[in-house]
Coordinates of C-alpha atoms and ligand atoms in Angstrom, one line a residue:
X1 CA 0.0 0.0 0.0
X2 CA 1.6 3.8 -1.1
X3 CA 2.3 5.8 2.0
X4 CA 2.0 8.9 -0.1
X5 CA -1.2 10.4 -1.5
X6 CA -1.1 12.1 -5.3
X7 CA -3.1 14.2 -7.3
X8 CA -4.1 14.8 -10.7
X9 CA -5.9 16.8 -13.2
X10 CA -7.9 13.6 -14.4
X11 CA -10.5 15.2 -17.1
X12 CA -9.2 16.5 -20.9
X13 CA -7.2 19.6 -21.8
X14 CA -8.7 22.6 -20.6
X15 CA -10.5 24.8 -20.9
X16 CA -13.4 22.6 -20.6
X17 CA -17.1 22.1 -19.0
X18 CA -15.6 20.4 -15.8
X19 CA -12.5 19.7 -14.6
X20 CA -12.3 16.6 -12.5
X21 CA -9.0 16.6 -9.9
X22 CA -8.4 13.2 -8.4
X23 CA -6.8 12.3 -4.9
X24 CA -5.7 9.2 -4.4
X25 CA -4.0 8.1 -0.9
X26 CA -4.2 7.7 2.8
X27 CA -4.3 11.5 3.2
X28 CA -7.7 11.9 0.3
X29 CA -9.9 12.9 3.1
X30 CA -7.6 14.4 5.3
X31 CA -6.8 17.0 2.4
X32 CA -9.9 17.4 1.4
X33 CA -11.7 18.1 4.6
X34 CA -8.4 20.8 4.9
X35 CA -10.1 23.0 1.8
X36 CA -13.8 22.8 2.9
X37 CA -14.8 25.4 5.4
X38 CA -15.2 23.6 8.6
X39 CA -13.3 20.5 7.5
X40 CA -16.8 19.0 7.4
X41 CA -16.4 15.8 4.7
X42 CA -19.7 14.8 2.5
X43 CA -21.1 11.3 2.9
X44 CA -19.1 8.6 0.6
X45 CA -20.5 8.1 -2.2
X46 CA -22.8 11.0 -2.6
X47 CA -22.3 13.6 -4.9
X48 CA -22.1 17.3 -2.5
X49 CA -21.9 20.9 -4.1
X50 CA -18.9 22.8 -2.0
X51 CA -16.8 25.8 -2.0
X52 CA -13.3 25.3 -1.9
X53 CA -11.0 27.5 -0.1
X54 CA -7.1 27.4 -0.1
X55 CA -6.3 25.9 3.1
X56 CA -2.8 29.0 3.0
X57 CA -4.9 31.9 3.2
X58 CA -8.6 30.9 3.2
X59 CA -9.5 32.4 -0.4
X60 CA -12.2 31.0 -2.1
X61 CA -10.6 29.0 -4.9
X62 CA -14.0 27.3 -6.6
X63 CA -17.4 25.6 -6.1
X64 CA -17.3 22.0 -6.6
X65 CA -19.2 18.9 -6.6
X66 CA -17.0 16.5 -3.8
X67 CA -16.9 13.0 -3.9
X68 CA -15.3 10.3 -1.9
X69 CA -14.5 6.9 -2.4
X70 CA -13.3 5.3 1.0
X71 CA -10.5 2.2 0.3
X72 CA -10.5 -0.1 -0.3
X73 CA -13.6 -0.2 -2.4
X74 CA -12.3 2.4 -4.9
X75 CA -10.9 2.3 -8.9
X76 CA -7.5 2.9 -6.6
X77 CA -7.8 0.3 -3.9
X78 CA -7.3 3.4 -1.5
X79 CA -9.1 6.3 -0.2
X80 CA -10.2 8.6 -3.6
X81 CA -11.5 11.8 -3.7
X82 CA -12.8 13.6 -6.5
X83 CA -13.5 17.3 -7.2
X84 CA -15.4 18.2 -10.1
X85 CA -14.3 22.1 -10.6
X86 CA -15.3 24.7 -12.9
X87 CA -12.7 23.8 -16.3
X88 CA -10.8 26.8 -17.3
X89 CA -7.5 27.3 -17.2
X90 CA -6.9 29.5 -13.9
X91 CA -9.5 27.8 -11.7
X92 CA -7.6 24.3 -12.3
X93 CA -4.5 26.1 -12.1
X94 CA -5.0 27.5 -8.9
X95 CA -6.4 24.3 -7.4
X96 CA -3.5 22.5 -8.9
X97 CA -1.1 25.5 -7.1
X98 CA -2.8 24.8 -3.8
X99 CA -2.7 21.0 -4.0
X100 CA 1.1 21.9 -4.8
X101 CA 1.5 24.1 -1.3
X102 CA 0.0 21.7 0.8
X103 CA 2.3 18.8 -0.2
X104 CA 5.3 21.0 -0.1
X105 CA 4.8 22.9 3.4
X106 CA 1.5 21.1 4.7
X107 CA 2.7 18.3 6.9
X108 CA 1.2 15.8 4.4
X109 CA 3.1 13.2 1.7
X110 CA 1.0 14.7 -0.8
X111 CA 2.3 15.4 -4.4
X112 CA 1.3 15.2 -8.4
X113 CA 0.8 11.8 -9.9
X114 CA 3.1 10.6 -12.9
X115 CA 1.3 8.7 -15.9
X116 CA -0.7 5.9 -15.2
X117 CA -0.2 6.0 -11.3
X118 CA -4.0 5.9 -10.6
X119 CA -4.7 2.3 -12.7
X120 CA -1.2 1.1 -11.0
X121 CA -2.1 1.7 -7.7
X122 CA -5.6 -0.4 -8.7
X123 CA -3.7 -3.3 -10.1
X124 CA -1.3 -3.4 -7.2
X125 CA -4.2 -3.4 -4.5
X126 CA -5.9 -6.3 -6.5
X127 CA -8.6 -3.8 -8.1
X128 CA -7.9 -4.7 -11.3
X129 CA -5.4 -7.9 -13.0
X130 CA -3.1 -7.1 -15.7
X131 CA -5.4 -7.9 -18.4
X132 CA -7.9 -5.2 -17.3
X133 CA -5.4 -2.8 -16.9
X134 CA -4.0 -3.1 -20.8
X135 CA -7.5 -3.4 -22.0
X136 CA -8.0 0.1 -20.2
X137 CA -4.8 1.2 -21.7
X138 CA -6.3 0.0 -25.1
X139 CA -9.9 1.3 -24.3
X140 CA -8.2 4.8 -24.0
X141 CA -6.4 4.4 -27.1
X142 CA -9.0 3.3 -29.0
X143 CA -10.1 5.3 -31.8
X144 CA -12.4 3.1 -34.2
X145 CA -15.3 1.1 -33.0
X146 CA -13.5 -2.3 -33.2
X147 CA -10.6 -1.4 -31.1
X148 CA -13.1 0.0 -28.6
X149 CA -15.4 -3.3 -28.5
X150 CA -12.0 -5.6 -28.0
X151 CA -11.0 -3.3 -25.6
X152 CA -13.9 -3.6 -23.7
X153 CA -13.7 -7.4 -23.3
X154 CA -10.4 -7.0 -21.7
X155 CA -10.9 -4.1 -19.6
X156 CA -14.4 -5.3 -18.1
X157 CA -12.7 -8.6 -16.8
X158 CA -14.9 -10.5 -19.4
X159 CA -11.1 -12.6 -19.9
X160 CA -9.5 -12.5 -16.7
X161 CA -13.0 -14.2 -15.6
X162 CA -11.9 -16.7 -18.1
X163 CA -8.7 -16.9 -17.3
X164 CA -9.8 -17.2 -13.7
X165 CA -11.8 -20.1 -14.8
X166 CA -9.0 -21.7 -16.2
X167 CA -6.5 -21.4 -12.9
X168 CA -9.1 -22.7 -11.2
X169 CA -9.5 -25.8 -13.4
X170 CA -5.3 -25.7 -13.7
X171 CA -5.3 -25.6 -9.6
X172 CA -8.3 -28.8 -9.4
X173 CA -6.1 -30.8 -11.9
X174 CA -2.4 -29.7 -9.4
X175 CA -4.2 -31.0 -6.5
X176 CA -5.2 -34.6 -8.0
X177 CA -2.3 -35.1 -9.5
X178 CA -0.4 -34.6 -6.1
X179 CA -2.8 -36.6 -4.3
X180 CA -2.3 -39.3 -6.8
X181 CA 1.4 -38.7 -5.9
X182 CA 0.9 -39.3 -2.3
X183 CA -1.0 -42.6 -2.8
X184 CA 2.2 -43.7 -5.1
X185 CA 4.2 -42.9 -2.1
X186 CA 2.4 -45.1 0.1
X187 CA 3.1 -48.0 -2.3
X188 CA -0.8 -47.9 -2.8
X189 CA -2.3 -48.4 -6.5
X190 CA -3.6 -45.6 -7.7
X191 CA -7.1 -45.1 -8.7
X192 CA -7.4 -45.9 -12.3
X193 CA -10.9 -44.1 -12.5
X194 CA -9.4 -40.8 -11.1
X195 CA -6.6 -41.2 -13.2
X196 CA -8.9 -41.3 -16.4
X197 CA -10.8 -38.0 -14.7
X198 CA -7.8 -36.2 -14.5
X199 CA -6.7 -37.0 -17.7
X200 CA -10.1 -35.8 -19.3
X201 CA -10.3 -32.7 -17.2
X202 CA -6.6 -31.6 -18.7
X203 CA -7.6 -32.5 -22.5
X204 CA -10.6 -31.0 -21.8
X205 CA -8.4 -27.6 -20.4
X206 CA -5.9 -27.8 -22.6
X207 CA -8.7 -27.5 -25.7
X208 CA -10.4 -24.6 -24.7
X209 CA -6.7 -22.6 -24.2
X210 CA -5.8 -24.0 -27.9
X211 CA -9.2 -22.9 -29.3
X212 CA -8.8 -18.7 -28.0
X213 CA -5.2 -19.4 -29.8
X214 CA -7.1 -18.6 -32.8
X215 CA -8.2 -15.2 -31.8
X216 CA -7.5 -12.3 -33.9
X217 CA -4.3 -10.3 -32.7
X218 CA -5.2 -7.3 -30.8
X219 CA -2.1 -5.7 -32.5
X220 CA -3.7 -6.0 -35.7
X221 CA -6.8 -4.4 -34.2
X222 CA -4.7 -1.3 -33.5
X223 CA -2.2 -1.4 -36.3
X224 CA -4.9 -1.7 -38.8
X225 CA -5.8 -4.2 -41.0
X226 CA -3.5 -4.6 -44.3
X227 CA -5.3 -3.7 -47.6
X228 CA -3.4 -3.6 -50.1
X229 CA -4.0 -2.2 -54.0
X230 CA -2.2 -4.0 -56.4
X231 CA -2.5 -4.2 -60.4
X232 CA -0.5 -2.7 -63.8
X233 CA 0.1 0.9 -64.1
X234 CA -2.5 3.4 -64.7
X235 CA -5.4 0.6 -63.5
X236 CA -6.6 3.5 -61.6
X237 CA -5.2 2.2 -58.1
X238 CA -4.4 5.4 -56.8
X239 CA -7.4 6.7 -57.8
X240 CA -9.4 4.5 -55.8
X241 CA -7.2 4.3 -52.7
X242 CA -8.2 8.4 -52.7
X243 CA -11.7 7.4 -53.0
X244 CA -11.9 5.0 -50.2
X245 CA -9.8 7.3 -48.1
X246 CA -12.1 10.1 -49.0
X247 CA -9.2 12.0 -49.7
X248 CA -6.7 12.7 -51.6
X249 CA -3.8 10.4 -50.1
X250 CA -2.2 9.3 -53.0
X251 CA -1.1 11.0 -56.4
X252 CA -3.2 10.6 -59.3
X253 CA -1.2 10.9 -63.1
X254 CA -1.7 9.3 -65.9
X255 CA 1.8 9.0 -66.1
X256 CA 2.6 5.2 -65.6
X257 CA 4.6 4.9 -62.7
X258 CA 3.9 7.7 -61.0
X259 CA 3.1 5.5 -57.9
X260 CA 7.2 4.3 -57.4
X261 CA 7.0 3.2 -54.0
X262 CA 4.4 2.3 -51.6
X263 CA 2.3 5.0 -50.1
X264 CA 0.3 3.8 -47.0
X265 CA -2.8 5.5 -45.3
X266 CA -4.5 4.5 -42.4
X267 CA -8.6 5.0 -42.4
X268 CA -11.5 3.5 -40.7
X269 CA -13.4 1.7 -43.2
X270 CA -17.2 0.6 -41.2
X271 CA -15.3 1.5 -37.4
X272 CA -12.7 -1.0 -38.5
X273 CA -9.1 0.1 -38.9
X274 CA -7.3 -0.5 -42.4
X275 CA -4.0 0.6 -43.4
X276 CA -4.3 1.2 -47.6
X277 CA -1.2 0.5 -49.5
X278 CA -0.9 1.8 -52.7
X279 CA 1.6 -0.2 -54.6
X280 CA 3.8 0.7 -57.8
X281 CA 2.1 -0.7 -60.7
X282 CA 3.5 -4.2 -61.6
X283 CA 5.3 -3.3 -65.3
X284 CA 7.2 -6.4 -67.0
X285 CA 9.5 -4.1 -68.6
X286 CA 10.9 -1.3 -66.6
X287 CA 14.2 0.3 -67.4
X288 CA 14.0 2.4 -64.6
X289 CA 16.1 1.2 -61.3
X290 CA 13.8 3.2 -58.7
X291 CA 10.5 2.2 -60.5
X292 CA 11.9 -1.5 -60.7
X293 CA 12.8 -1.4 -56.8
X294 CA 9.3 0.1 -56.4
X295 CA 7.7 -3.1 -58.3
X296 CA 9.9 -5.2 -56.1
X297 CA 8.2 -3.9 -53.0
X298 CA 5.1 -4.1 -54.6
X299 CA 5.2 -8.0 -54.3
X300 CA 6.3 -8.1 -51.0
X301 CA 3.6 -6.1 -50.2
X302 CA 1.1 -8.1 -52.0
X303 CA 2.6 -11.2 -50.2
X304 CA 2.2 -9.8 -46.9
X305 CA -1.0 -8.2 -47.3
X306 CA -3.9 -9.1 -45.5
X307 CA -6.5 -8.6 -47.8
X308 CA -5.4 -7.6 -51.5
X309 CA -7.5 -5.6 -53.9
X310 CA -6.3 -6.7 -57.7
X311 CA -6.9 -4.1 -60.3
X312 CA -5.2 -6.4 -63.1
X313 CA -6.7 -8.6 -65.6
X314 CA -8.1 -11.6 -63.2
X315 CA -6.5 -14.5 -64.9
X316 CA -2.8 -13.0 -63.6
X317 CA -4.1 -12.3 -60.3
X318 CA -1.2 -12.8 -58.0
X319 CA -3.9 -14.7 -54.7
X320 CA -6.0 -16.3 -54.9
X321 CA -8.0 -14.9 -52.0
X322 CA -7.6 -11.6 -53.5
X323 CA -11.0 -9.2 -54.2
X324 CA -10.5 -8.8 -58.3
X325 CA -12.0 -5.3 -59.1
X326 CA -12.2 -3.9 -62.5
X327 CA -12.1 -0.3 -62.4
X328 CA -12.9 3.0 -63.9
X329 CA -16.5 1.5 -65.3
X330 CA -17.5 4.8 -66.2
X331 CA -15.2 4.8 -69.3
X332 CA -16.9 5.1 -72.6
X333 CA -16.3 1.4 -74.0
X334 CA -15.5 -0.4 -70.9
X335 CA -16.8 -4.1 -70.8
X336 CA -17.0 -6.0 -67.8
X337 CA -14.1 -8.6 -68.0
X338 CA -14.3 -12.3 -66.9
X339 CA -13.6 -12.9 -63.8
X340 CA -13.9 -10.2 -61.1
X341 CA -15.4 -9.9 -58.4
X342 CA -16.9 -6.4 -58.7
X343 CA -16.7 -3.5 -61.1
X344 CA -16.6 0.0 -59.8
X345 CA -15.6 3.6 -60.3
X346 CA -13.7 5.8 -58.5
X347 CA -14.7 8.7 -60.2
X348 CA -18.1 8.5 -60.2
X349 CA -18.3 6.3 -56.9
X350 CA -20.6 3.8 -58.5
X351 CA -20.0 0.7 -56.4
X352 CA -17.5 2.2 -54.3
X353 CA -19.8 1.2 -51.5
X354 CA -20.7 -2.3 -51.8
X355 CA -16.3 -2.6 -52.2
X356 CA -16.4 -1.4 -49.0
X357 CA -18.6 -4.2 -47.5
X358 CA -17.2 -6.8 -49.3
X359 CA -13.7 -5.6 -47.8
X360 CA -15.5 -5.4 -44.0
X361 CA -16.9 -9.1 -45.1
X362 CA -13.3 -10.1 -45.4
X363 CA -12.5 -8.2 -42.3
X364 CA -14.7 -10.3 -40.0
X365 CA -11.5 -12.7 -40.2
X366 CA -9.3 -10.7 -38.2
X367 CA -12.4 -9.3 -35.8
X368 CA -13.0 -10.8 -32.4
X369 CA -16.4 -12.9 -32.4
X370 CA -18.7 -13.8 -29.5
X371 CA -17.4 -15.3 -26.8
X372 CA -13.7 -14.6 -28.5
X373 CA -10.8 -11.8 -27.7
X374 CA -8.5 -10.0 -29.8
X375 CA -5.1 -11.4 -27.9
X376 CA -2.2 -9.3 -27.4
X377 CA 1.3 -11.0 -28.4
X378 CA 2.2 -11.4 -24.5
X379 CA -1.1 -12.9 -23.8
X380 CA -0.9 -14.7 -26.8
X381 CA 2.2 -16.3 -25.9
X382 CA 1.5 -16.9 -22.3
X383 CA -1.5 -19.3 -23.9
X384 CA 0.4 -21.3 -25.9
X385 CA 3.1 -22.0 -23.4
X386 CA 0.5 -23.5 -21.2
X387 CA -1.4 -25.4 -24.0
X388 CA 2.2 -26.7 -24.8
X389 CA 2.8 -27.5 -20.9
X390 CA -0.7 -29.3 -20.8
X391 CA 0.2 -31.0 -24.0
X392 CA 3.7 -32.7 -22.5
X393 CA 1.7 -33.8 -19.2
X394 CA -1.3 -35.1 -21.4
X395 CA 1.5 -37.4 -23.1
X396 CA 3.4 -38.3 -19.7
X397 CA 2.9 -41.3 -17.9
X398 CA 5.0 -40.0 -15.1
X399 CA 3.1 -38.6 -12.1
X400 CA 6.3 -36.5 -11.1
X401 CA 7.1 -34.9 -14.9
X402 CA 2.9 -34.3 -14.6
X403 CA 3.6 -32.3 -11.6
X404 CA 6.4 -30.4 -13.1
X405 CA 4.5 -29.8 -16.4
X406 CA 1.8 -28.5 -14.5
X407 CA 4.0 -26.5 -12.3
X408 CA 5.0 -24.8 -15.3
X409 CA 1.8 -24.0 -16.8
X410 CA 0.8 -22.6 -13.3
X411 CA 4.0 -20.1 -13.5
X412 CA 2.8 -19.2 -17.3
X413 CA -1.1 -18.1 -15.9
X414 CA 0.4 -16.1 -12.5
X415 CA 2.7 -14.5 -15.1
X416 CA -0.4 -13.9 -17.5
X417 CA -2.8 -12.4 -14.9
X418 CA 0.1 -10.3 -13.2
X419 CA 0.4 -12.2 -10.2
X420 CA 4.2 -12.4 -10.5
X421 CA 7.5 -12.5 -13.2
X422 CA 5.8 -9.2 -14.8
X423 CA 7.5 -6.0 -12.8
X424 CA 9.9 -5.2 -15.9
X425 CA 6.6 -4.6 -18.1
X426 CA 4.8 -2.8 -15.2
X427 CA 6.5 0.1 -16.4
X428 CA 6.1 0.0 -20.1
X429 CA 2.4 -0.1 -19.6
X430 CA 1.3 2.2 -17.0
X431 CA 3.7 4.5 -19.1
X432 CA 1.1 4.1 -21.7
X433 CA -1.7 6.0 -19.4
X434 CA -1.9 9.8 -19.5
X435 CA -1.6 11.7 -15.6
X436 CA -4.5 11.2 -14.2
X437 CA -5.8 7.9 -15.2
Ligands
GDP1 P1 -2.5 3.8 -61.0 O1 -1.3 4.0 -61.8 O2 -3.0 2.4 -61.1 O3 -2.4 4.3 -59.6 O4 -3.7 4.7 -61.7 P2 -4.2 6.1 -61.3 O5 -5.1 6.1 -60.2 O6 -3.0 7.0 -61.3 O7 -5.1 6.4 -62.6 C1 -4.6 6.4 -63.9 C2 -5.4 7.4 -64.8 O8 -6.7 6.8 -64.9 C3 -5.5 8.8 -64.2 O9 -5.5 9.7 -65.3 C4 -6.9 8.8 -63.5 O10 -7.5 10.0 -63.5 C5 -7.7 7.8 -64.4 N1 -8.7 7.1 -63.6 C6 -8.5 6.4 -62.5 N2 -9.7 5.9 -62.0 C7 -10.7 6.3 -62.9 C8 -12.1 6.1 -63.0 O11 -12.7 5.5 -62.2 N3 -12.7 6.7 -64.1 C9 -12.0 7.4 -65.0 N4 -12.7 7.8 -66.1 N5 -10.7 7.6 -65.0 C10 -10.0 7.1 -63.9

């Protein structure tokens, strides 16, 4: 538990509406009761209209709604006061100042919190595991509706209830297995029957960690999906990438080969994050060095992409998973060719839409579905090192390599909820959190 108490400005850049200043620590109330006239404190938990005077020389400094949050029932674990202030500038400035004074000359450990200190001090006094806390961090980061939704799976507990499931079932199998042990030691034979339930219980385990393995990466979530435009020069790739932007990202010419290198644009495409890649046009006979590097890029970017959009003629399309699209349908003499998936144009916008869904239908592949979470690597990692521990006891006949297999995949969950082995990423992460949070 922190001996010292901080504070923060925990609402937006002012000016603002309201500025919300959170106190966190075993001095909340103490400090609080210090800037209301009387030191008379409201009831917990009830919201109670004060004026605030500056403890130093009594001046009035604001009227604010006061609420407390005794420990350790709070966000923080400990005692947590908030003020909700007038939001300009100088009222939080002067609020701040006084906070400031008291912790300086005041006879209290009282100073400003550093990033993240608020969600720290709620993991560390068991408010919160480490799941929650990066699906806050996410949750705050989020900017398009699918990062917000996966977010809120983690940051609700919706996986560390999972995961607590899991431990649970992890601990039940531990305990059989060194039960069986103890019989062994007493030269007894073991029960064959409990031996089969044990077994069943850790295939049964070990199958439902394999199956979230499949999860869509949450990094992917954030990073954006890869789409990438791929076809020869002057298909009208560029063109489109601009129109699914909705702006003009990329440059248009009918130059070919005015696209040399990959240009990429991140947009939210139906609250789903993309990142467009608009690739040099694939030429056979290119004298030009940078224009052949560009084309060289271009298949590595159509390799790696996640979803490809193929402006060429379909019978040289590079994937077979790719979206064929034959563009610039507005064109005086333009036949639909064989093959493609959909015909649109980007100048007119004719079909530009129903692209769009049939890109979001390919999407659902990298989207979190009921019941599943988009996985961060660490997480993703700490599940396959216990379905891989679960796997070598499944296969042992050896009570004691059991025990030690088990051992290990205990280790991996304690690591994955934060229980231990995770201080050197405790920083990185709360780092991640604005003051105030
Ligand atoms: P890229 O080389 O594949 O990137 O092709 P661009 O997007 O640069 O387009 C090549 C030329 O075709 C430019 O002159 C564009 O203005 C024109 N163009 C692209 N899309 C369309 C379209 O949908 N309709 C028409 N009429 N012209 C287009």
């Amino acid at each position: 538990m922190a001996s010292d108490t901080i504070y923060a400005l925990s609402s937006g850049r002012p000016p603002a509406g309201i500025a919300v200043i959170r106190i966190s620590g075993p001095d909340a109330f103490a400090l609080t009761a210090r800037f209301l006239k009387g030191g008379r404190l409201p009831t917990p938990r009830a919201a109670s209209l004060r004026t605030l005077h500056n403890p130093a020389d009594g001046d009035v400094l604001d009227q604010a709604v006061v609420l407390l949050f005794p420990g350790p029932g709070s966000v923080t674990g400990e005692d947590l006061a908030e003020w909700h202030c007038h939001g300009g500038q100088a009222v939080i400035r002067a609020v701040l100042g006084a906070l400031e004074e008291q912790g300086r000359g005041g006879g209290l450990a009282v100073r400003e919190a550093v990033a993240g200190e608020f969600t720290r001090r709620g993991f560390e006094n068991g408010r919160m595991d480490l799941n929650e806390a990066e699906g806050l961090a996410d949750l705050l980061a989020a900017e398009t509706e699918s990062q917000r939704r996966a977010a809120m799976m983690m940051a609700d507990g919706h996986f560390s209830r999972r995961l607590e499931g899991w431990r649970s079932r992890l601990l039940a199998c531990s305990a059989q297995v060194e039960s069986l042990l103890d019989f062994s030691d007493e030269d007894d034979v073991p029960d064959s029957g409990m031996e089969r339930a044990l077994a069943d219980a850790l295939a049964a385990l070990r199958e439902d960690m394999a199956a979230q393995l499949a999860a869509p990466s949450a990094e992917r979530l954030r990073d954006g999906i890869h789409l990438v435009l791929a076809g020869p020069p002057n298909a009208g790739k560029s063109t489109l990438l601009n129109a699914l932007a909705g702006r003009e990202a990329a440059i248009v010419s009918d130059i070919a080969g005015t696209t040399r290198d990959r240009i990429e644009v991140p947009v939210n495409l139906g609250g789903v994050a993309f990142v467009l890649t608009d690739t040099a046009g694939l030429a056979d006979r290119s004298e030009d060095r940078i224009e052949l590097i560009g084309i060289d890029r271009a298949r590595q970017a159509i390799e790696a992409a996640d979803i490809l959009l193929w402006l060429g003629e379909a019978n040289v399309c590079p994937r077979a998973d790719a979206i064929r699209v034959a563009a610039q349908k507005d064109r005086t003499g333009w036949r639909m060719p064989a093959g493609v998936d959909i015909a649109v144009s980007a100048l007119t916008g004719e079909n530009i839409y129903a692209l769009v869904q049939m890109i979001l239908d390919r999407a659902k592949s990298f989207l979190p579905t009921e019941g599943s979470y988009a996985l961060h690597e660490r997480q993703r990692k700490a599940v396959a090192a216990m379905v891989e521990a679960l796997t070598a006891a499944q296969v042992n006949s050896d009570l004691l390599i059991v025990a030690e297999y088990l051992r290990l995949a205990r280790e991996e969950m304690d690591r994955l909820i934060g229980r231990s082995g995770v201080e050197d990423m405790l920083d990185s992460l709360f780092s991640r959190f604005c003051i105030g949070k």
